């Protein structure tokens, strides 16, 4: 199985901050990576697919980059609605696996 | 508009079999590239993909749970059913179903999700 790691598990930031969330794969997954946002009690929401493609309807302050084993999700200017947990997920090979999540909390 | 909704018991006893149904609309499981997956999330923990089924009846299972899982589809009813045998306390989680197009047919990610259903395992 490909292991997905997201350090740190919690990140403190303020409104307006530029936030970068990291995801690492245990082996190369090319660009087959998605990012999801999840709020408490809600289903995950797709933000980014194929490492850097913005899902329709997602604000342009979200962007993704990386390939191989290192990936980042960047929020250019953190908004109050962005405080949530973010998960990466690889779909290079089965089983499809998720990272442990990074919670973005208010500083 | 694509929607999915999970249904099934909210409480099961240890050793029992769990049967969950995902009822969807807005797409067909007979369309090339389309699939439905089941993903679970224990309280306060991360997401875990359990099983997927595709338009061509290709099925994929989590290796660690494969012996306990069965996924089937009923294209005429727009439903996908997941059964998990020998339920244990550690299987307490919110179970989601989600729409996926294989990466050669679309984004490859889970782009539409159901609201999830919390299943508690307790005696």
mmCIF file with all atom_site columns, C-alpha atoms in Angstrom:
data_model
loop_
_atom_site.group_PDB
_atom_site.id
_atom_site.type_symbol
_atom_site.label_atom_id
_atom_site.label_alt_id
_atom_site.label_comp_id
_atom_site.label_asym_id
_atom_site.label_entity_id
_atom_site.label_seq_id
_atom_site.pdbx_PDB_ins_code
_atom_site.Cartn_x
_atom_site.Cartn_y
_atom_site.Cartn_z
_atom_site.occupancy
_atom_site.B_iso_or_equiv
_atom_site.pdbx_formal_charge
_atom_site.auth_seq_id
_atom_site.auth_comp_id
_atom_site.auth_asym_id
_atom_site.auth_atom_id
_atom_site.pdbx_PDB_model_num
ATOM 1   C CA . UNK A 1 1   ? 0.000   0.000   0.000   1.00 0.00 ? 1   UNK A CA 1
ATOM 2   C CA . UNK A 1 2   ? 1.101   3.574   -0.610  1.00 0.00 ? 2   UNK A CA 1
ATOM 3   C CA . UNK A 1 3   ? 1.273   5.475   2.673   1.00 0.00 ? 3   UNK A CA 1
ATOM 4   C CA . UNK A 1 4   ? 0.282   9.138   2.657   1.00 0.00 ? 4   UNK A CA 1
ATOM 5   C CA . UNK A 1 5   ? 1.730   11.375  5.359   1.00 0.00 ? 5   UNK A CA 1
ATOM 6   C CA . UNK A 1 6   ? 0.560   14.865  6.264   1.00 0.00 ? 6   UNK A CA 1
ATOM 7   C CA . UNK A 1 7   ? 2.721   16.651  8.766   1.00 0.00 ? 7   UNK A CA 1
ATOM 8   C CA . UNK A 1 8   ? 1.767   18.431  10.941  1.00 0.00 ? 8   UNK A CA 1
ATOM 9   C CA . UNK A 1 9   ? -1.588  17.149  12.099  1.00 0.00 ? 9   UNK A CA 1
ATOM 10  C CA . UNK A 1 10  ? -2.594  20.627  13.293  1.00 0.00 ? 10  UNK A CA 1
ATOM 11  C CA . UNK A 1 11  ? -1.661  24.015  11.934  1.00 0.00 ? 11  UNK A CA 1
ATOM 12  C CA . UNK A 1 12  ? -2.534  27.337  13.582  1.00 0.00 ? 12  UNK A CA 1
ATOM 13  C CA . UNK A 1 13  ? -3.086  30.356  11.364  1.00 0.00 ? 13  UNK A CA 1
ATOM 14  C CA . UNK A 1 14  ? -4.857  33.693  11.198  1.00 0.00 ? 14  UNK A CA 1
ATOM 15  C CA . UNK A 1 15  ? -7.302  35.112  8.712   1.00 0.00 ? 15  UNK A CA 1
ATOM 16  C CA . UNK A 1 16  ? -5.357  36.527  5.794   1.00 0.00 ? 16  UNK A CA 1
ATOM 17  C CA . UNK A 1 17  ? -2.371  34.217  6.248   1.00 0.00 ? 17  UNK A CA 1
ATOM 18  C CA . UNK A 1 18  ? -0.854  32.264  3.408   1.00 0.00 ? 18  UNK A CA 1
ATOM 19  C CA . UNK A 1 19  ? -1.114  28.621  4.440   1.00 0.00 ? 19  UNK A CA 1
ATOM 20  C CA . UNK A 1 20  ? 0.762   25.682  2.967   1.00 0.00 ? 20  UNK A CA 1
ATOM 21  C CA . UNK A 1 21  ? -0.213  22.090  3.772   1.00 0.00 ? 21  UNK A CA 1
ATOM 22  C CA . UNK A 1 22  ? 2.141   19.252  2.932   1.00 0.00 ? 22  UNK A CA 1
ATOM 23  C CA . UNK A 1 23  ? 1.471   15.697  1.790   1.00 0.00 ? 23  UNK A CA 1
ATOM 24  C CA . UNK A 1 24  ? 4.089   13.010  1.188   1.00 0.00 ? 24  UNK A CA 1
ATOM 25  C CA . UNK A 1 25  ? 3.679   9.665   -0.549  1.00 0.00 ? 25  UNK A CA 1
ATOM 26  C CA . UNK A 1 26  ? 5.720   6.610   0.392   1.00 0.00 ? 26  UNK A CA 1
ATOM 27  C CA . UNK A 1 27  ? 6.464   6.051   -3.296  1.00 0.00 ? 27  UNK A CA 1
ATOM 28  C CA . UNK A 1 28  ? 5.958   7.977   -6.491  1.00 0.00 ? 28  UNK A CA 1
ATOM 29  C CA . UNK A 1 29  ? 2.344   8.591   -7.440  1.00 0.00 ? 29  UNK A CA 1
ATOM 30  C CA . UNK A 1 30  ? 3.079   10.843  -10.426 1.00 0.00 ? 30  UNK A CA 1
ATOM 31  C CA . UNK A 1 31  ? 0.371   13.551  -10.207 1.00 0.00 ? 31  UNK A CA 1
ATOM 32  C CA . UNK A 1 32  ? -2.445  11.278  -9.112  1.00 0.00 ? 32  UNK A CA 1
ATOM 33  C CA . UNK A 1 33  ? -3.326  13.197  -5.990  1.00 0.00 ? 33  UNK A CA 1
ATOM 34  C CA . UNK A 1 34  ? -6.477  14.869  -4.717  1.00 0.00 ? 34  UNK A CA 1
ATOM 35  C CA . UNK A 1 35  ? -7.100  17.310  -1.866  1.00 0.00 ? 35  UNK A CA 1
ATOM 36  C CA . UNK A 1 36  ? -10.299 17.431  0.178   1.00 0.00 ? 36  UNK A CA 1
ATOM 37  C CA . UNK A 1 37  ? -11.653 19.828  2.774   1.00 0.00 ? 37  UNK A CA 1
ATOM 38  C CA . UNK A 1 38  ? -13.776 18.490  5.612   1.00 0.00 ? 38  UNK A CA 1
ATOM 39  C CA . UNK A 1 39  ? -15.712 20.414  8.214   1.00 0.00 ? 39  UNK A CA 1
ATOM 40  C CA . UNK A 1 40  ? -17.081 18.846  11.399  1.00 0.00 ? 40  UNK A CA 1
ATOM 41  C CA . UNK A 1 41  ? -20.076 16.608  10.769  1.00 0.00 ? 41  UNK A CA 1
ATOM 42  C CA . UNK A 1 42  ? -19.843 17.037  7.016   1.00 0.00 ? 42  UNK A CA 1
ATOM 43  C CA . UNK A 1 43  ? -18.639 14.924  4.115   1.00 0.00 ? 43  UNK A CA 1
ATOM 44  C CA . UNK A 1 44  ? -15.293 15.740  2.510   1.00 0.00 ? 44  UNK A CA 1
ATOM 45  C CA . UNK A 1 45  ? -15.379 18.185  -0.372  1.00 0.00 ? 45  UNK A CA 1
ATOM 46  C CA . UNK A 1 46  ? -13.088 17.851  -3.372  1.00 0.00 ? 46  UNK A CA 1
ATOM 47  C CA . UNK A 1 47  ? -10.818 20.874  -3.838  1.00 0.00 ? 47  UNK A CA 1
ATOM 48  C CA . UNK A 1 48  ? -8.004  19.785  -6.152  1.00 0.00 ? 48  UNK A CA 1
ATOM 49  C CA . UNK A 1 49  ? -7.497  16.797  -8.437  1.00 0.00 ? 49  UNK A CA 1
ATOM 50  C CA . UNK A 1 50  ? -4.502  15.571  -10.375 1.00 0.00 ? 50  UNK A CA 1
ATOM 51  C CA . UNK A 1 51  ? -2.280  17.519  -7.985  1.00 0.00 ? 51  UNK A CA 1
ATOM 52  C CA . UNK A 1 52  ? -2.972  20.983  -9.366  1.00 0.00 ? 52  UNK A CA 1
ATOM 53  C CA . UNK A 1 53  ? -6.388  21.091  -11.019 1.00 0.00 ? 53  UNK A CA 1
ATOM 54  C CA . UNK A 1 54  ? -8.971  23.211  -9.239  1.00 0.00 ? 54  UNK A CA 1
ATOM 55  C CA . UNK A 1 55  ? -12.366 21.562  -8.964  1.00 0.00 ? 55  UNK A CA 1
ATOM 56  C CA . UNK A 1 56  ? -15.213 23.594  -10.420 1.00 0.00 ? 56  UNK A CA 1
ATOM 57  C CA . UNK A 1 57  ? -16.671 26.057  -7.949  1.00 0.00 ? 57  UNK A CA 1
ATOM 58  C CA . UNK A 1 58  ? -13.687 26.029  -5.602  1.00 0.00 ? 58  UNK A CA 1
ATOM 59  C CA . UNK A 1 59  ? -12.290 29.510  -4.822  1.00 0.00 ? 59  UNK A CA 1
ATOM 60  C CA . UNK A 1 60  ? -9.108  30.444  -6.645  1.00 0.00 ? 60  UNK A CA 1
ATOM 61  C CA . UNK A 1 61  ? -7.278  31.091  -3.359  1.00 0.00 ? 61  UNK A CA 1
ATOM 62  C CA . UNK A 1 62  ? -6.784  27.305  -3.237  1.00 0.00 ? 62  UNK A CA 1
ATOM 63  C CA . UNK A 1 63  ? -3.997  25.854  -5.339  1.00 0.00 ? 63  UNK A CA 1
ATOM 64  C CA . UNK A 1 64  ? -2.078  22.596  -5.467  1.00 0.00 ? 64  UNK A CA 1
ATOM 65  C CA . UNK A 1 65  ? 1.374   21.655  -6.638  1.00 0.00 ? 65  UNK A CA 1
ATOM 66  C CA . UNK A 1 66  ? 3.858   18.805  -6.656  1.00 0.00 ? 66  UNK A CA 1
ATOM 67  C CA . UNK A 1 67  ? 4.502   15.489  -8.297  1.00 0.00 ? 67  UNK A CA 1
ATOM 68  C CA . UNK A 1 68  ? 6.184   12.224  -7.449  1.00 0.00 ? 68  UNK A CA 1
ATOM 69  C CA . UNK A 1 69  ? 6.188   12.035  -3.663  1.00 0.00 ? 69  UNK A CA 1
ATOM 70  C CA . UNK A 1 70  ? 5.893   15.652  -2.455  1.00 0.00 ? 70  UNK A CA 1
ATOM 71  C CA . UNK A 1 71  ? 2.747   17.728  -2.733  1.00 0.00 ? 71  UNK A CA 1
ATOM 72  C CA . UNK A 1 72  ? 1.405   20.950  -1.293  1.00 0.00 ? 72  UNK A CA 1
ATOM 73  C CA . UNK A 1 73  ? -1.966  22.604  -0.943  1.00 0.00 ? 73  UNK A CA 1
ATOM 74  C CA . UNK A 1 74  ? -1.764  26.371  -0.612  1.00 0.00 ? 74  UNK A CA 1
ATOM 75  C CA . UNK A 1 75  ? -4.424  28.768  0.573   1.00 0.00 ? 75  UNK A CA 1
ATOM 76  C CA . UNK A 1 76  ? -3.253  32.184  -0.557  1.00 0.00 ? 76  UNK A CA 1
ATOM 77  C CA . UNK A 1 77  ? -5.246  34.208  1.965   1.00 0.00 ? 77  UNK A CA 1
ATOM 78  C CA . UNK A 1 78  ? -6.983  32.229  4.672   1.00 0.00 ? 78  UNK A CA 1
ATOM 79  C CA . UNK A 1 79  ? -10.667 33.035  5.085   1.00 0.00 ? 79  UNK A CA 1
ATOM 80  C CA . UNK A 1 80  ? -12.930 32.277  8.079   1.00 0.00 ? 80  UNK A CA 1
ATOM 81  C CA . UNK A 1 81  ? -14.668 29.566  6.049   1.00 0.00 ? 81  UNK A CA 1
ATOM 82  C CA . UNK A 1 82  ? -11.350 27.773  5.482   1.00 0.00 ? 82  UNK A CA 1
ATOM 83  C CA . UNK A 1 83  ? -10.855 26.580  9.044   1.00 0.00 ? 83  UNK A CA 1
ATOM 84  C CA . UNK A 1 84  ? -11.284 22.848  8.525   1.00 0.00 ? 84  UNK A CA 1
ATOM 85  C CA . UNK A 1 85  ? -9.382  19.608  8.140   1.00 0.00 ? 85  UNK A CA 1
ATOM 86  C CA . UNK A 1 86  ? -7.633  18.892  4.851   1.00 0.00 ? 86  UNK A CA 1
ATOM 87  C CA . UNK A 1 87  ? -6.894  15.432  3.483   1.00 0.00 ? 87  UNK A CA 1
ATOM 88  C CA . UNK A 1 88  ? -4.787  14.298  0.583   1.00 0.00 ? 88  UNK A CA 1
ATOM 89  C CA . UNK A 1 89  ? -5.572  11.092  -1.284  1.00 0.00 ? 89  UNK A CA 1
ATOM 90  C CA . UNK A 1 90  ? -3.585  9.145   -3.851  1.00 0.00 ? 90  UNK A CA 1
ATOM 91  C CA . UNK A 1 91  ? -5.175  7.355   -6.757  1.00 0.00 ? 91  UNK A CA 1
ATOM 92  C CA . UNK A 1 92  ? -2.072  6.130   -8.503  1.00 0.00 ? 92  UNK A CA 1
ATOM 93  C CA . UNK A 1 93  ? -2.728  2.564   -7.437  1.00 0.00 ? 93  UNK A CA 1
ATOM 94  C CA . UNK A 1 94  ? -5.033  0.423   -5.357  1.00 0.00 ? 94  UNK A CA 1
ATOM 95  C CA . UNK A 1 95  ? -5.800  0.505   -2.550  1.00 0.00 ? 95  UNK A CA 1
ATOM 96  C CA . UNK A 1 96  ? -6.679  4.185   -2.750  1.00 0.00 ? 96  UNK A CA 1
ATOM 97  C CA . UNK A 1 97  ? -5.297  5.783   0.394   1.00 0.00 ? 97  UNK A CA 1
ATOM 98  C CA . UNK A 1 98  ? -5.762  9.010   2.320   1.00 0.00 ? 98  UNK A CA 1
ATOM 99  C CA . UNK A 1 99  ? -3.402  10.989  4.459   1.00 0.00 ? 99  UNK A CA 1
ATOM 100 C CA . UNK A 1 100 ? -4.044  11.443  8.155   1.00 0.00 ? 100 UNK A CA 1
ATOM 101 C CA . UNK A 1 101 ? -5.314  14.987  7.691   1.00 0.00 ? 101 UNK A CA 1
ATOM 102 C CA . UNK A 1 102 ? -4.143  18.463  8.678   1.00 0.00 ? 102 UNK A CA 1
ATOM 103 C CA . UNK A 1 103 ? -6.463  20.530  10.818  1.00 0.00 ? 103 UNK A CA 1
ATOM 104 C CA . UNK A 1 104 ? -6.215  24.271  10.202  1.00 0.00 ? 104 UNK A CA 1
ATOM 105 C CA . UNK A 1 105 ? -7.246  26.051  13.368  1.00 0.00 ? 105 UNK A CA 1
ATOM 106 C CA . UNK A 1 106 ? -7.497  29.661  14.435  1.00 0.00 ? 106 UNK A CA 1
ATOM 107 C CA . UNK A 1 107 ? -4.329  31.059  15.948  1.00 0.00 ? 107 UNK A CA 1
ATOM 108 C CA . UNK B 2 1   ? -27.091 17.061  -10.440 1.00 0.00 ? 1   UNK B CA 1
ATOM 109 C CA . UNK B 2 2   ? -25.341 14.133  -8.789  1.00 0.00 ? 2   UNK B CA 1
ATOM 110 C CA . UNK B 2 3   ? -26.496 13.073  -5.342  1.00 0.00 ? 3   UNK B CA 1
ATOM 111 C CA . UNK B 2 4   ? -25.758 10.047  -3.194  1.00 0.00 ? 4   UNK B CA 1
ATOM 112 C CA . UNK B 2 5   ? -27.322 8.925   0.067   1.00 0.00 ? 5   UNK B CA 1
ATOM 113 C CA . UNK B 2 6   ? -26.345 6.166   2.444   1.00 0.00 ? 6   UNK B CA 1
ATOM 114 C CA . UNK B 2 7   ? -28.863 4.087   4.364   1.00 0.00 ? 7   UNK B CA 1
ATOM 115 C CA . UNK B 2 8   ? -28.674 1.236   6.804   1.00 0.00 ? 8   UNK B CA 1
ATOM 116 C CA . UNK B 2 9   ? -28.680 0.448   10.511  1.00 0.00 ? 9   UNK B CA 1
ATOM 117 C CA . UNK B 2 10  ? -27.258 2.934   12.968  1.00 0.00 ? 10  UNK B CA 1
ATOM 118 C CA . UNK B 2 11  ? -26.507 0.269   15.557  1.00 0.00 ? 11  UNK B CA 1
ATOM 119 C CA . UNK B 2 12  ? -25.161 -3.240  15.103  1.00 0.00 ? 12  UNK B CA 1
ATOM 120 C CA . UNK B 2 13  ? -23.938 -5.803  17.589  1.00 0.00 ? 13  UNK B CA 1
ATOM 121 C CA . UNK B 2 14  ? -20.473 -7.336  17.550  1.00 0.00 ? 14  UNK B CA 1
ATOM 122 C CA . UNK B 2 15  ? -20.189 -10.316 15.170  1.00 0.00 ? 15  UNK B CA 1
ATOM 123 C CA . UNK B 2 16  ? -23.222 -9.177  13.187  1.00 0.00 ? 16  UNK B CA 1
ATOM 124 C CA . UNK B 2 17  ? -23.170 -8.358  9.474   1.00 0.00 ? 17  UNK B CA 1
ATOM 125 C CA . UNK B 2 18  ? -23.607 -4.756  8.377   1.00 0.00 ? 18  UNK B CA 1
ATOM 126 C CA . UNK B 2 19  ? -25.447 -4.001  5.153   1.00 0.00 ? 19  UNK B CA 1
ATOM 127 C CA . UNK B 2 20  ? -25.330 -0.467  3.784   1.00 0.00 ? 20  UNK B CA 1
ATOM 128 C CA . UNK B 2 21  ? -27.061 0.840   0.692   1.00 0.00 ? 21  UNK B CA 1
ATOM 129 C CA . UNK B 2 22  ? -25.978 3.804   -1.398  1.00 0.00 ? 22  UNK B CA 1
ATOM 130 C CA . UNK B 2 23  ? -28.791 5.217   -3.494  1.00 0.00 ? 23  UNK B CA 1
ATOM 131 C CA . UNK B 2 24  ? -27.715 7.715   -6.107  1.00 0.00 ? 24  UNK B CA 1
ATOM 132 C CA . UNK B 2 25  ? -29.078 9.920   -8.845  1.00 0.00 ? 25  UNK B CA 1
ATOM 133 C CA . UNK B 2 26  ? -27.683 12.097  -11.598 1.00 0.00 ? 26  UNK B CA 1
ATOM 134 C CA . UNK B 2 27  ? -25.452 9.448   -13.119 1.00 0.00 ? 27  UNK B CA 1
ATOM 135 C CA . UNK B 2 28  ? -25.568 5.853   -14.286 1.00 0.00 ? 28  UNK B CA 1
ATOM 136 C CA . UNK B 2 29  ? -23.372 2.986   -13.168 1.00 0.00 ? 29  UNK B CA 1
ATOM 137 C CA . UNK B 2 30  ? -23.553 1.659   -16.697 1.00 0.00 ? 30  UNK B CA 1
ATOM 138 C CA . UNK B 2 31  ? -21.569 4.631   -18.051 1.00 0.00 ? 31  UNK B CA 1
ATOM 139 C CA . UNK B 2 32  ? -17.974 3.877   -18.947 1.00 0.00 ? 32  UNK B CA 1
ATOM 140 C CA . UNK B 2 33  ? -15.476 4.949   -16.331 1.00 0.00 ? 33  UNK B CA 1
ATOM 141 C CA . UNK B 2 34  ? -17.981 5.512   -13.552 1.00 0.00 ? 34  UNK B CA 1
ATOM 142 C CA . UNK B 2 35  ? -17.664 3.972   -10.137 1.00 0.00 ? 35  UNK B CA 1
ATOM 143 C CA . UNK B 2 36  ? -18.969 4.222   -6.580  1.00 0.00 ? 36  UNK B CA 1
ATOM 144 C CA . UNK B 2 37  ? -16.806 3.801   -3.541  1.00 0.00 ? 37  UNK B CA 1
ATOM 145 C CA . UNK B 2 38  ? -17.365 3.288   0.169   1.00 0.00 ? 38  UNK B CA 1
ATOM 146 C CA . UNK B 2 39  ? -15.170 5.258   2.542   1.00 0.00 ? 39  UNK B CA 1
ATOM 147 C CA . UNK B 2 40  ? -15.354 5.236   6.317   1.00 0.00 ? 40  UNK B CA 1
ATOM 148 C CA . UNK B 2 41  ? -14.144 7.527   9.081   1.00 0.00 ? 41  UNK B CA 1
ATOM 149 C CA . UNK B 2 42  ? -13.953 6.480   12.739  1.00 0.00 ? 42  UNK B CA 1
ATOM 150 C CA . UNK B 2 43  ? -14.768 9.326   15.147  1.00 0.00 ? 43  UNK B CA 1
ATOM 151 C CA . UNK B 2 44  ? -11.909 11.832  15.162  1.00 0.00 ? 44  UNK B CA 1
ATOM 152 C CA . UNK B 2 45  ? -9.840  9.784   12.741  1.00 0.00 ? 45  UNK B CA 1
ATOM 153 C CA . UNK B 2 46  ? -8.871  9.778   9.089   1.00 0.00 ? 46  UNK B CA 1
ATOM 154 C CA . UNK B 2 47  ? -10.643 8.492   6.012   1.00 0.00 ? 47  UNK B CA 1
ATOM 155 C CA . UNK B 2 48  ? -10.271 4.922   4.809   1.00 0.00 ? 48  UNK B CA 1
ATOM 156 C CA . UNK B 2 49  ? -11.378 3.609   1.426   1.00 0.00 ? 49  UNK B CA 1
ATOM 157 C CA . UNK B 2 50  ? -13.120 0.268   1.869   1.00 0.00 ? 50  UNK B CA 1
ATOM 158 C CA . UNK B 2 51  ? -14.348 -0.809  -1.541  1.00 0.00 ? 51  UNK B CA 1
ATOM 159 C CA . UNK B 2 52  ? -15.160 0.394   -5.031  1.00 0.00 ? 52  UNK B CA 1
ATOM 160 C CA . UNK B 2 53  ? -17.266 -0.946  -7.852  1.00 0.00 ? 53  UNK B CA 1
ATOM 161 C CA . UNK B 2 54  ? -17.225 0.208   -11.461 1.00 0.00 ? 54  UNK B CA 1
ATOM 162 C CA . UNK B 2 55  ? -19.523 0.248   -14.460 1.00 0.00 ? 55  UNK B CA 1
ATOM 163 C CA . UNK B 2 56  ? -17.916 -2.937  -15.813 1.00 0.00 ? 56  UNK B CA 1
ATOM 164 C CA . UNK B 2 57  ? -18.325 -4.720  -12.430 1.00 0.00 ? 57  UNK B CA 1
ATOM 165 C CA . UNK B 2 58  ? -14.631 -4.334  -11.622 1.00 0.00 ? 58  UNK B CA 1
ATOM 166 C CA . UNK B 2 59  ? -14.401 -4.464  -7.844  1.00 0.00 ? 59  UNK B CA 1
ATOM 167 C CA . UNK B 2 60  ? -11.598 -3.284  -5.568  1.00 0.00 ? 60  UNK B CA 1
ATOM 168 C CA . UNK B 2 61  ? -11.293 -3.918  -1.845  1.00 0.00 ? 61  UNK B CA 1
ATOM 169 C CA . UNK B 2 62  ? -9.140  -2.736  1.008   1.00 0.00 ? 62  UNK B CA 1
ATOM 170 C CA . UNK B 2 63  ? -6.614  -5.566  1.412   1.00 0.00 ? 63  UNK B CA 1
ATOM 171 C CA . UNK B 2 64  ? -6.907  -5.500  5.210   1.00 0.00 ? 64  UNK B CA 1
ATOM 172 C CA . UNK B 2 65  ? -10.699 -5.889  5.086   1.00 0.00 ? 65  UNK B CA 1
ATOM 173 C CA . UNK B 2 66  ? -11.145 -7.870  1.897   1.00 0.00 ? 66  UNK B CA 1
ATOM 174 C CA . UNK B 2 67  ? -12.234 -11.062 3.623   1.00 0.00 ? 67  UNK B CA 1
ATOM 175 C CA . UNK B 2 68  ? -15.100 -9.227  5.323   1.00 0.00 ? 68  UNK B CA 1
ATOM 176 C CA . UNK B 2 69  ? -16.387 -7.036  2.498   1.00 0.00 ? 69  UNK B CA 1
ATOM 177 C CA . UNK B 2 70  ? -18.676 -7.535  -0.470  1.00 0.00 ? 70  UNK B CA 1
ATOM 178 C CA . UNK B 2 71  ? -19.737 -4.753  -2.827  1.00 0.00 ? 71  UNK B CA 1
ATOM 179 C CA . UNK B 2 72  ? -22.483 -5.143  -5.417  1.00 0.00 ? 72  UNK B CA 1
ATOM 180 C CA . UNK B 2 73  ? -24.457 -2.893  -7.705  1.00 0.00 ? 73  UNK B CA 1
ATOM 181 C CA . UNK B 2 74  ? -27.999 -2.782  -9.011  1.00 0.00 ? 74  UNK B CA 1
ATOM 182 C CA . UNK B 2 75  ? -27.853 -0.551  -12.039 1.00 0.00 ? 75  UNK B CA 1
ATOM 183 C CA . UNK B 2 76  ? -31.608 -0.569  -12.578 1.00 0.00 ? 76  UNK B CA 1
ATOM 184 C CA . UNK B 2 77  ? -32.212 0.709   -9.041  1.00 0.00 ? 77  UNK B CA 1
ATOM 185 C CA . UNK B 2 78  ? -29.225 3.089   -8.991  1.00 0.00 ? 78  UNK B CA 1
ATOM 186 C CA . UNK B 2 79  ? -27.925 1.424   -5.864  1.00 0.00 ? 79  UNK B CA 1
ATOM 187 C CA . UNK B 2 80  ? -24.654 0.073   -4.539  1.00 0.00 ? 80  UNK B CA 1
ATOM 188 C CA . UNK B 2 81  ? -24.657 -2.245  -1.533  1.00 0.00 ? 81  UNK B CA 1
ATOM 189 C CA . UNK B 2 82  ? -21.780 -2.897  0.845   1.00 0.00 ? 82  UNK B CA 1
ATOM 190 C CA . UNK B 2 83  ? -21.814 -5.772  3.292   1.00 0.00 ? 83  UNK B CA 1
ATOM 191 C CA . UNK B 2 84  ? -19.276 -6.130  6.085   1.00 0.00 ? 84  UNK B CA 1
ATOM 192 C CA . UNK B 2 85  ? -19.268 -9.291  8.137   1.00 0.00 ? 85  UNK B CA 1
ATOM 193 C CA . UNK B 2 86  ? -18.179 -9.938  11.709  1.00 0.00 ? 86  UNK B CA 1
ATOM 194 C CA . UNK B 2 87  ? -18.542 -6.360  12.895  1.00 0.00 ? 87  UNK B CA 1
ATOM 195 C CA . UNK B 2 88  ? -16.369 -5.243  15.785  1.00 0.00 ? 88  UNK B CA 1
ATOM 196 C CA . UNK B 2 89  ? -16.260 -2.244  18.120  1.00 0.00 ? 89  UNK B CA 1
ATOM 197 C CA . UNK B 2 90  ? -13.426 -0.767  16.033  1.00 0.00 ? 90  UNK B CA 1
ATOM 198 C CA . UNK B 2 91  ? -15.741 -0.650  13.000  1.00 0.00 ? 91  UNK B CA 1
ATOM 199 C CA . UNK B 2 92  ? -17.720 2.162   14.604  1.00 0.00 ? 92  UNK B CA 1
ATOM 200 C CA . UNK B 2 93  ? -17.485 4.955   12.051  1.00 0.00 ? 93  UNK B CA 1
ATOM 201 C CA . UNK B 2 94  ? -19.284 7.231   9.658   1.00 0.00 ? 94  UNK B CA 1
ATOM 202 C CA . UNK B 2 95  ? -19.644 5.412   6.361   1.00 0.00 ? 95  UNK B CA 1
ATOM 203 C CA . UNK B 2 96  ? -19.739 7.445   3.153   1.00 0.00 ? 96  UNK B CA 1
ATOM 204 C CA . UNK B 2 97  ? -20.406 6.496   -0.425  1.00 0.00 ? 97  UNK B CA 1
ATOM 205 C CA . UNK B 2 98  ? -18.908 8.598   -3.174  1.00 0.00 ? 98  UNK B CA 1
ATOM 206 C CA . UNK B 2 99  ? -18.865 8.930   -6.964  1.00 0.00 ? 99  UNK B CA 1
ATOM 207 C CA . UNK B 2 100 ? -15.636 8.415   -8.837  1.00 0.00 ? 100 UNK B CA 1
ATOM 208 C CA . UNK B 2 101 ? -14.600 8.388   -12.472 1.00 0.00 ? 101 UNK B CA 1
ATOM 209 C CA . UNK B 2 102 ? -11.507 6.386   -13.258 1.00 0.00 ? 102 UNK B CA 1
ATOM 210 C CA . UNK B 2 103 ? -8.621  8.717   -14.023 1.00 0.00 ? 103 UNK B CA 1
ATOM 211 C CA . UNK B 2 104 ? -8.666  7.987   -17.760 1.00 0.00 ? 104 UNK B CA 1
ATOM 212 C CA . UNK B 2 105 ? -12.321 8.975   -17.858 1.00 0.00 ? 105 UNK B CA 1
ATOM 213 C CA . UNK B 2 106 ? -12.317 12.002  -15.591 1.00 0.00 ? 106 UNK B CA 1
ATOM 214 C CA . UNK B 2 107 ? -10.689 13.483  -12.529 1.00 0.00 ? 107 UNK B CA 1
ATOM 215 C CA . UNK B 2 108 ? -10.070 10.134  -10.850 1.00 0.00 ? 108 UNK B CA 1
ATOM 216 C CA . UNK B 2 109 ? -10.970 11.560  -7.466  1.00 0.00 ? 109 UNK B CA 1
ATOM 217 C CA . UNK B 2 110 ? -14.108 11.269  -5.344  1.00 0.00 ? 110 UNK B CA 1
ATOM 218 C CA . UNK B 2 111 ? -15.997 14.278  -6.635  1.00 0.00 ? 111 UNK B CA 1
ATOM 219 C CA . UNK B 2 112 ? -19.434 13.730  -5.106  1.00 0.00 ? 112 UNK B CA 1
ATOM 220 C CA . UNK B 2 113 ? -20.108 12.356  -1.633  1.00 0.00 ? 113 UNK B CA 1
ATOM 221 C CA . UNK B 2 114 ? -23.124 11.277  0.325   1.00 0.00 ? 114 UNK B CA 1
ATOM 222 C CA . UNK B 2 115 ? -23.829 12.864  3.700   1.00 0.00 ? 115 UNK B CA 1
ATOM 223 C CA . UNK B 2 116 ? -22.576 9.780   5.512   1.00 0.00 ? 116 UNK B CA 1
ATOM 224 C CA . UNK B 2 117 ? -24.212 7.492   8.029   1.00 0.00 ? 117 UNK B CA 1
ATOM 225 C CA . UNK B 2 118 ? -22.870 6.826   11.516  1.00 0.00 ? 118 UNK B CA 1
ATOM 226 C CA . UNK B 2 119 ? -22.760 3.151   12.388  1.00 0.00 ? 119 UNK B CA 1
ATOM 227 C CA . UNK B 2 120 ? -22.135 2.266   16.009  1.00 0.00 ? 120 UNK B CA 1
ATOM 228 C CA . UNK B 2 121 ? -21.043 -1.215  17.004  1.00 0.00 ? 121 UNK B CA 1
ATOM 229 C CA . UNK B 2 122 ? -22.104 -2.021  20.537  1.00 0.00 ? 122 UNK B CA 1
ATOM 230 C CA . UNK B 2 123 ? -23.546 -4.902  22.462  1.00 0.00 ? 123 UNK B CA 1
#
